[in-house]
């Protein structure tokens, strides 16, 4: 696979080519995903749950993201890697820059931070130093207790408007990509149309420029209550490789997520 760059991803939005992204945490899956043609991988702080076995992302440290980013980069030299700055690692410019440097030196192309308006200064400071930043709004798992659980966001008019405004404020501040998590599909559609940067959705319907899933969800190996937006691509695919191919093709041809997997 030739190197995936932010300008290439930007062109996919312009040309309406849907983007299939996935979380990855280790060398072997990273290699498999890139061999099957996944262009973007996220070293997400979801690793607090999927790898470390906690019930939230709050325990994840910058060293954890650094370690897993290195492993994923080894498996996939040419993919576009997006790594989370974990809980409390981006409060204060100095701390943010120090932590960003660790993640970029571990192999990430872009860092992802959760939140709205309060991040404007941070995004500007990072952008000034040529760091690619991805925003993350809607359901923001690092605020799980504040939000009283993992719930769909933006169902009420006021809340929907707040999310629309936040997306534009973040774009203006300098983010180059945005993740929308668990919001109604028509709200995600509006935001995707408003912004010129690529918008990737998870649990946010079919109208975003691309989709991302947690790899364990996509492979049907997550325990507990089945989330509405999660599809098990492995169950009728016969192999992990085929499941990943199926995911890419369903995202690219617009079949995933349909109504059944949307809010
Ligand atoms: O950490 C993660 O896996 C994420 C995705 C849910 C987008 O942020």
Coordinates of C-alpha atoms and ligand atoms in Angstrom, one line a residue:
X1 CA 0.0 0.0 0.0
X2 CA 1.4 3.4 -0.8
X3 CA 1.6 6.0 2.0
X4 CA -1.7 7.4 3.1
X5 CA -1.5 11.2 3.7
X6 CA -3.9 13.8 5.0
X7 CA -4.2 15.3 1.5
X8 CA -5.2 12.0 0.1
X9 CA -7.9 11.6 2.7
X10 CA -9.1 15.1 2.1
X11 CA -9.4 14.2 -1.6
X12 CA -11.5 11.2 -0.8
X13 CA -14.0 13.5 0.9
X14 CA -14.0 15.8 -2.1
X15 CA -14.5 12.8 -4.5
X16 CA -17.1 11.2 -2.2
X17 CA -15.1 8.1 -1.7
X18 CA -16.2 6.6 1.6
X19 CA -13.4 5.9 4.1
X20 CA -13.2 2.6 6.2
X21 CA -11.2 3.0 9.4
X22 CA -10.7 0.7 12.4
X23 CA -9.0 0.6 15.8
X24 CA -5.7 -1.3 16.1
X25 CA -3.5 -2.0 19.0
X26 CA -0.8 -4.4 18.0
X27 CA 1.6 -5.5 15.2
X28 CA -0.3 -8.6 13.9
X29 CA -3.7 -7.0 13.5
X30 CA -2.1 -3.8 12.1
X31 CA -0.4 -5.9 9.4
X32 CA -3.5 -7.8 8.6
X33 CA -5.7 -4.7 8.4
X34 CA -3.2 -2.9 6.1
X35 CA -2.8 -6.0 3.9
X36 CA -6.6 -6.0 3.5
X37 CA -6.6 -2.3 2.5
X38 CA -7.6 -0.4 5.6
X39 CA -6.1 3.1 5.1
X40 CA -6.6 4.6 8.6
X41 CA -6.1 3.0 12.0
X42 CA -6.8 4.5 15.3
X43 CA -4.7 3.6 18.4
X44 CA -7.7 4.4 20.5
X45 CA -7.8 4.7 24.3
X46 CA -10.6 2.1 23.9
X47 CA -7.6 -0.1 24.6
X48 CA -8.3 0.6 28.3
X49 CA -11.3 -1.7 27.8
X50 CA -10.4 -4.0 24.9
X51 CA -6.8 -4.7 25.9
X52 CA -6.6 -3.9 29.6
X53 CA -10.0 -5.0 30.7
X54 CA -11.2 -1.9 32.5
X55 CA -14.8 -0.6 32.2
X56 CA -13.8 2.8 30.8
X57 CA -11.0 4.6 29.0
X58 CA -10.0 6.6 32.1
X59 CA -7.2 4.4 33.2
X60 CA -5.2 4.7 30.0
X61 CA -1.8 6.5 30.3
X62 CA 0.3 8.2 27.6
X63 CA 2.8 5.4 27.9
X64 CA 0.1 2.9 26.9
X65 CA -0.7 4.8 23.8
X66 CA 3.0 5.2 23.0
X67 CA 3.6 1.5 23.4
X68 CA 0.7 0.4 21.2
X69 CA 1.3 3.1 18.5
X70 CA 4.9 1.7 18.1
X71 CA 3.5 -1.8 17.6
X72 CA 0.9 -0.8 15.2
X73 CA 3.3 1.3 13.2
X74 CA 5.7 -1.7 12.8
X75 CA 2.8 -3.7 11.3
X76 CA 1.8 -1.0 8.9
X77 CA 4.5 1.4 7.7
X78 CA 2.2 3.2 5.2
X79 CA -1.2 3.5 6.9
X80 CA -2.4 6.7 8.3
X81 CA -2.2 6.4 12.1
X82 CA -4.3 8.3 14.4
X83 CA -3.5 8.0 18.2
X84 CA -5.6 9.2 21.1
X85 CA -4.2 11.6 23.8
X86 CA -5.7 9.8 26.8
X87 CA -7.6 11.3 29.8
X88 CA -5.9 14.3 31.4
X89 CA -3.0 14.3 29.1
X90 CA -3.9 17.5 27.2
X91 CA -4.7 20.0 29.8
X92 CA -2.2 22.8 29.6
X93 CA -0.2 23.6 26.5
X94 CA 3.2 22.4 27.8
X95 CA 1.9 19.0 28.9
X96 CA 0.0 18.6 25.6
X97 CA 3.0 19.3 23.5
X98 CA 5.2 17.0 25.5
X99 CA 2.7 14.2 25.2
X100 CA 2.0 14.8 21.5
X101 CA 5.8 14.6 20.8
X102 CA 5.9 11.1 22.4
X103 CA 3.0 9.9 20.3
X104 CA 4.3 11.4 17.0
X105 CA 7.7 9.9 17.7
X106 CA 6.1 6.5 18.3
X107 CA 4.7 6.6 14.8
X108 CA 1.4 8.5 14.7
X109 CA 0.5 10.8 11.9
X110 CA -2.2 12.6 13.8
X111 CA -3.4 12.9 17.4
X112 CA -7.0 12.8 18.5
X113 CA -8.5 14.8 21.4
X114 CA -12.0 14.7 22.9
X115 CA -14.0 17.9 23.5
X116 CA -15.5 21.1 22.2
X117 CA -14.9 24.8 22.5
X118 CA -12.5 24.6 25.4
X119 CA -9.9 22.9 23.1
X120 CA -9.6 25.9 20.7
X121 CA -6.3 27.2 22.3
X122 CA -4.8 23.7 22.4
X123 CA -5.7 23.0 18.7
X124 CA -4.2 26.3 17.7
X125 CA -1.0 25.7 19.6
X126 CA -0.6 22.2 18.0
X127 CA -1.5 23.4 14.5
X128 CA 1.1 26.2 14.8
X129 CA 3.7 23.5 15.2
X130 CA 2.4 21.5 12.2
X131 CA 0.8 18.8 14.3
X132 CA -2.3 17.2 12.6
X133 CA -5.2 17.2 15.1
X134 CA -8.4 15.1 14.9
X135 CA -11.4 16.3 17.0
X136 CA -13.9 13.9 18.7
X137 CA -17.3 15.1 19.7
X138 CA -20.8 13.7 20.4
X139 CA -20.3 10.8 22.9
X140 CA -16.9 11.5 24.4
X141 CA -15.9 8.4 26.5
X142 CA -13.4 10.3 28.6
X143 CA -16.4 12.2 30.0
X144 CA -18.5 9.1 30.6
X145 CA -19.3 10.0 34.2
X146 CA -20.2 13.5 33.4
X147 CA -22.5 12.2 30.6
X148 CA -24.0 9.6 33.0
X149 CA -23.0 6.7 30.8
X150 CA -22.5 5.7 27.2
X151 CA -25.6 7.4 25.7
X152 CA -26.6 8.8 22.3
X153 CA -25.9 12.5 22.2
X154 CA -27.6 15.3 20.4
X155 CA -31.2 14.0 20.5
X156 CA -32.6 17.3 21.9
X157 CA -32.6 20.4 19.7
X158 CA -30.3 22.4 22.0
X159 CA -27.8 19.7 22.3
X160 CA -27.8 19.0 18.6
X161 CA -27.2 22.7 17.9
X162 CA -24.3 22.7 20.4
X163 CA -22.7 19.8 18.6
X164 CA -23.1 21.5 15.2
X165 CA -21.5 24.7 16.6
X166 CA -18.7 22.8 18.3
X167 CA -17.8 21.0 15.0
X168 CA -17.5 24.4 13.2
X169 CA -15.5 26.0 16.0
X170 CA -13.1 23.0 16.0
X171 CA -12.6 23.2 12.2
X172 CA -12.0 26.9 12.4
X173 CA -9.4 26.3 15.2
X174 CA -7.5 24.0 12.9
X175 CA -8.5 20.3 13.2
X176 CA -8.0 18.3 10.0
X177 CA -10.4 15.5 10.8
X178 CA -13.4 14.9 13.0
X179 CA -14.8 11.8 14.7
X180 CA -18.5 11.9 15.5
X181 CA -19.5 9.3 18.1
X182 CA -23.1 8.2 18.7
X183 CA -25.3 11.0 17.4
X184 CA -28.4 10.7 15.2
X185 CA -27.6 10.2 11.5
X186 CA -29.4 13.3 10.3
X187 CA -27.4 15.4 12.7
X188 CA -24.2 13.8 11.5
X189 CA -25.3 14.4 7.9
X190 CA -25.6 18.1 8.6
X191 CA -22.2 18.4 10.3
X192 CA -20.5 16.4 7.5
X193 CA -22.0 18.7 4.9
X194 CA -21.1 21.9 6.9
X195 CA -17.4 20.9 7.2
X196 CA -14.7 20.7 4.5
X197 CA -12.5 18.3 6.6
X198 CA -13.2 14.5 6.5
X199 CA -15.8 13.4 9.1
X200 CA -15.6 9.8 10.4
X201 CA -18.6 8.4 12.2
X202 CA -19.1 5.7 14.8
X203 CA -22.7 5.0 15.7
X204 CA -23.6 8.1 13.7
X205 CA -25.3 6.8 10.6
X206 CA -24.4 6.4 7.0
X207 CA -23.9 10.1 5.9
X208 CA -20.5 10.7 7.3
X209 CA -17.4 10.6 5.0
X210 CA -16.3 7.4 6.6
X211 CA -16.8 4.9 9.4
X212 CA -14.7 3.6 12.2
X213 CA -15.3 0.6 14.4
X214 CA -13.5 -0.9 17.4
X215 CA -11.8 -4.0 16.0
X216 CA -13.2 -6.4 18.7
X217 CA -16.7 -5.2 17.9
X218 CA -16.3 -5.7 14.2
X219 CA -15.0 -9.2 14.9
X220 CA -17.8 -10.0 17.4
X221 CA -15.5 -10.7 20.3
X222 CA -16.8 -8.1 22.7
X223 CA -18.8 -9.3 25.7
X224 CA -21.9 -7.8 27.2
X225 CA -24.8 -5.9 25.8
X226 CA -24.8 -5.7 22.0
X227 CA -24.5 -2.1 20.9
X228 CA -27.1 -1.0 18.2
X229 CA -24.4 0.4 15.9
X230 CA -22.1 -2.6 16.0
X231 CA -22.1 -5.2 13.3
X232 CA -20.3 -8.5 13.6
X233 CA -18.6 -8.9 10.2
X234 CA -16.9 -12.2 11.1
X235 CA -20.0 -14.3 11.8
X236 CA -20.6 -15.2 8.2
X237 CA -17.2 -14.4 6.7
X238 CA -15.2 -17.5 7.5
X239 CA -11.9 -15.7 8.3
X240 CA -10.8 -12.4 9.9
X241 CA -9.3 -11.4 6.5
X242 CA -12.7 -11.8 4.8
X243 CA -14.5 -10.0 7.6
X244 CA -12.2 -7.0 7.2
X245 CA -12.7 -7.1 3.4
X246 CA -16.5 -7.2 3.9
X247 CA -16.4 -4.3 6.3
X248 CA -14.3 -2.2 3.8
X249 CA -16.7 -3.0 0.9
X250 CA -19.9 -2.4 2.9
X251 CA -18.5 1.0 4.0
X252 CA -17.3 1.9 0.5
X253 CA -20.6 1.0 -1.2
X254 CA -22.7 2.6 1.5
X255 CA -24.3 -0.5 2.8
X256 CA -22.9 -0.1 6.3
X257 CA -24.3 1.3 8.5
X258 CA -28.0 1.0 7.3
X259 CA -31.0 2.0 9.5
X260 CA -30.7 -1.1 11.7
X261 CA -27.2 0.1 12.9
X262 CA -28.1 3.9 13.2
X263 CA -29.8 6.2 15.6
Ligands
LIG1 O1 -10.8 5.0 21.5 C1 -11.4 4.7 20.5 O2 -11.5 3.5 20.1 C2 -12.2 5.7 19.9 C3 -13.2 5.3 18.9 C4 -14.5 4.8 19.6 C5 -13.5 6.3 17.9 O3 -12.1 6.9 20.2

